[in-house]
XYZ file of C-alpha atoms in Angstrom:
236
model
C 0.000 0.000 0.000
C 2.831 2.339 0.875
C 4.399 1.645 -2.521
C 1.286 2.930 -4.299
C 1.237 6.286 -2.511
C 3.933 7.965 -4.677
C 2.130 6.807 -7.816
C -1.207 8.121 -6.562
C 0.330 11.456 -5.627
C 1.992 11.701 -9.043
C -1.289 11.041 -10.846
C -3.064 13.590 -8.681
C -0.431 16.182 -9.540
C -0.723 15.504 -13.272
C -4.509 15.775 -13.157
C -4.247 18.989 -11.185
C -1.927 20.527 -13.757
C -4.230 19.398 -16.558
C -7.171 21.032 -14.826
C -5.265 24.297 -14.464
C -4.308 24.289 -18.132
C -7.913 23.709 -19.231
C -9.222 26.646 -17.206
C -6.423 29.015 -18.160
C -7.986 32.401 -19.048
C -7.866 33.513 -22.680
C -7.282 37.150 -23.630
C -9.882 38.944 -25.756
C -8.800 41.440 -28.407
C -10.338 44.288 -30.394
C -8.874 46.252 -33.274
C -7.175 49.510 -32.385
C -9.081 52.332 -34.073
C -6.348 54.848 -33.273
C -7.311 58.425 -32.434
C -9.561 59.594 -35.272
C -10.379 63.293 -35.450
C -13.923 64.117 -34.419
C -15.612 65.554 -37.549
C -17.095 69.026 -37.122
C -19.024 69.567 -40.363
C -22.620 68.401 -40.205
C -23.102 69.212 -43.908
C -19.890 67.676 -45.205
C -19.406 65.097 -47.908
C -22.053 62.348 -47.892
C -20.445 58.903 -48.114
C -22.166 55.531 -48.003
C -19.556 53.075 -46.747
C -20.427 49.586 -47.789
C -21.320 46.942 -48.199
C -17.967 45.939 -46.683
C -17.362 42.294 -47.576
C -14.880 40.423 -45.373
C -13.295 37.103 -46.363
C -15.076 34.007 -45.082
C -12.130 32.805 -43.001
C -12.344 36.000 -40.935
C -16.016 35.470 -40.075
C -15.312 33.919 -36.679
C -14.166 34.793 -33.179
C -11.032 32.672 -33.537
C -7.843 34.696 -33.851
C -5.872 33.023 -36.625
C -2.094 32.860 -36.898
C -0.334 32.718 -40.263
C 2.393 30.062 -40.318
C 5.655 30.195 -42.324
C 4.247 27.626 -44.776
C 1.181 29.819 -45.414
C -1.267 27.770 -43.357
C -3.469 29.212 -40.620
C -3.758 27.989 -37.039
C -5.999 29.155 -34.229
C -4.237 31.157 -31.530
C -4.193 29.433 -28.150
C -3.736 32.554 -26.033
C -6.415 34.856 -27.418
C -9.479 35.389 -29.582
C -11.554 38.266 -30.931
C -13.918 39.957 -28.506
C -17.036 39.777 -30.655
C -17.480 40.257 -34.381
C -14.343 41.152 -36.316
C -16.482 42.393 -39.235
C -18.283 44.877 -36.989
C -14.968 46.120 -35.610
C -13.693 46.674 -39.152
C -16.846 48.585 -40.143
C -16.700 50.893 -37.132
C -12.969 51.537 -37.456
C -13.228 52.454 -41.138
C -16.286 54.659 -40.634
C -14.681 56.690 -37.838
C -11.382 57.027 -39.653
C -12.945 58.114 -42.968
C -15.285 60.567 -41.226
C -12.319 62.105 -39.429
C -10.205 62.436 -42.575
C -13.094 64.003 -44.518
C -14.251 66.111 -41.556
C -17.821 65.040 -42.245
C -20.605 63.770 -40.025
C -22.314 62.351 -43.110
C -20.345 59.122 -43.390
C -22.695 56.207 -42.756
C -22.521 52.444 -43.010
C -24.654 50.529 -45.483
C -27.545 50.043 -45.589
C -28.411 53.730 -45.374
C -31.603 55.078 -43.890
C -34.406 56.287 -46.137
C -33.797 59.740 -47.572
C -29.999 59.609 -47.401
C -28.510 60.507 -50.801
C -24.748 59.871 -50.875
C -22.276 61.761 -53.009
C -20.230 58.559 -53.240
C -20.775 54.926 -52.346
C -17.776 52.789 -51.385
C -17.896 49.096 -52.265
C -15.093 47.481 -50.279
C -13.857 43.885 -50.199
C -11.229 42.671 -47.721
C -9.759 39.371 -48.865
C -6.964 39.060 -46.298
C -6.212 40.409 -42.838
C -3.916 38.268 -40.708
C -0.451 37.867 -39.238
C 1.729 35.366 -37.401
C 4.356 35.278 -34.697
C 7.029 35.319 -37.400
C 4.898 36.724 -40.217
C 4.060 40.417 -40.782
C 0.507 41.689 -40.686
C -0.902 41.824 -44.225
C -4.045 43.455 -45.591
C -5.375 42.796 -49.099
C -8.420 44.766 -50.210
C -10.191 46.268 -53.203
C -12.534 49.238 -53.428
C -14.846 50.723 -56.032
C -16.191 54.269 -55.788
C -19.642 54.917 -57.284
C -20.693 58.539 -57.871
C -24.169 60.095 -57.849
C -24.894 58.964 -61.395
C -23.977 55.359 -60.646
C -20.691 55.609 -62.542
C -17.535 53.877 -61.263
C -15.050 56.674 -60.585
C -12.229 54.629 -59.052
C -11.320 50.949 -58.832
C -8.221 50.080 -56.835
C -6.512 46.977 -55.419
C -4.612 47.543 -52.169
C -1.817 45.517 -50.544
C -0.468 46.759 -47.203
C 2.043 45.266 -44.784
C 3.023 46.101 -41.204
C 5.725 44.625 -38.962
C 5.196 43.799 -35.288
C 7.018 42.445 -32.237
C 5.630 38.903 -32.506
C 3.221 38.780 -29.561
C -0.503 38.370 -30.115
C -1.190 41.858 -28.769
C 1.328 43.432 -31.141
C -0.162 41.516 -34.066
C -3.647 42.828 -33.323
C -2.251 46.334 -33.036
C -0.491 45.970 -36.401
C -3.717 44.817 -38.055
C -5.492 47.879 -36.683
C -2.754 50.104 -38.115
C -3.251 48.494 -41.530
C -6.959 49.337 -41.489
C -6.159 52.906 -40.459
C -3.804 53.214 -43.425
C -6.500 51.791 -45.689
C -8.981 54.406 -44.436
C -6.446 57.170 -45.045
C -5.836 56.109 -48.652
C -9.563 55.710 -49.222
C -10.212 59.225 -47.932
C -7.634 60.661 -50.339
C -9.472 58.978 -53.224
C -12.846 60.271 -51.990
C -11.996 63.959 -51.606
C -11.944 64.836 -55.353
C -15.525 63.553 -55.626
C -16.890 65.979 -53.041
C -17.838 68.738 -55.533
C -19.843 66.839 -58.096
C -22.366 68.784 -60.201
C -25.976 68.063 -59.321
C -27.711 65.378 -61.303
C -29.937 66.972 -63.977
C -33.574 65.999 -63.795
C -34.995 64.025 -66.686
C -37.204 66.118 -69.028
C -40.861 65.840 -68.232
C -43.212 64.367 -70.811
C -45.882 66.653 -72.279
C -49.332 66.107 -70.870
C -51.712 64.305 -73.245
C -54.169 66.560 -75.142
C -57.602 66.418 -73.514
C -60.439 64.869 -75.488
C -62.933 67.193 -77.215
C -66.008 67.913 -75.081
C -69.414 66.574 -76.053
C -70.660 70.014 -77.181
C -67.928 70.214 -79.810
C -68.747 66.737 -80.986
C -72.341 67.819 -81.703
C -71.107 70.623 -83.967
C -69.522 68.145 -86.354
C -71.484 67.759 -89.678
C -73.793 64.785 -89.705
C -74.515 62.592 -92.712
C -78.303 62.074 -93.153
C -79.501 58.510 -93.002
C -81.085 57.003 -96.078
C -84.884 56.303 -95.861
C -87.142 54.351 -98.248
C -89.226 56.365 -100.808
C -92.911 55.519 -101.113
C -94.997 56.049 -104.340
C -98.770 55.932 -105.125
C -98.363 53.653 -108.100
C -100.395 50.446 -108.058
C -99.436 47.204 -109.657
C -102.226 45.305 -111.585
C -102.100 41.605 -112.350
C -104.083 39.994 -115.275
């Protein structure tokens, strides 16, 4: 019995360590939106930001790590605190509004009655990093003016170094999105002073029908009627 005690104590210690590792707290992360300038103009440039399409592999709370061979693995020491897509939307909206100094930057879908000067169609195909891999952002935007014409179509590739920790990687990814918003704002500014859209010419109203009184004044053709005679016909 005494010989089994060391073995029992060893097993208890291993199980205790396993229990501690299972319940180890995991850090939650959000993107760093920086310090955007608070826009002052309530009648500034009207921008409809979105839809913003984010790659499918980013539609999760798992914080992914890019490996040297290009594969992705879930981080063991942290995850996103909520929706990464929502964080991206809010970061871009605040940054663009600050750069344009306009309170009229809204996320799609817009409310009824909002007429944008420009709509931004944005697709983010990559946003990740690794302990030994830099943070990389791949995106594409299209700018649609008031007339529905594409005024700019651009593919963006940005890269940011970091210290290697999970926190520094998240910070680097936030910096990439801030740089994206800055470049997007530069492309938007020339479209602020667009001429108003001309209204389509109105069709002439149809000519009203002639009233009944005028119709009676039209010449009438007399109807033919049979002619009777006083002649008699005799038969023999």
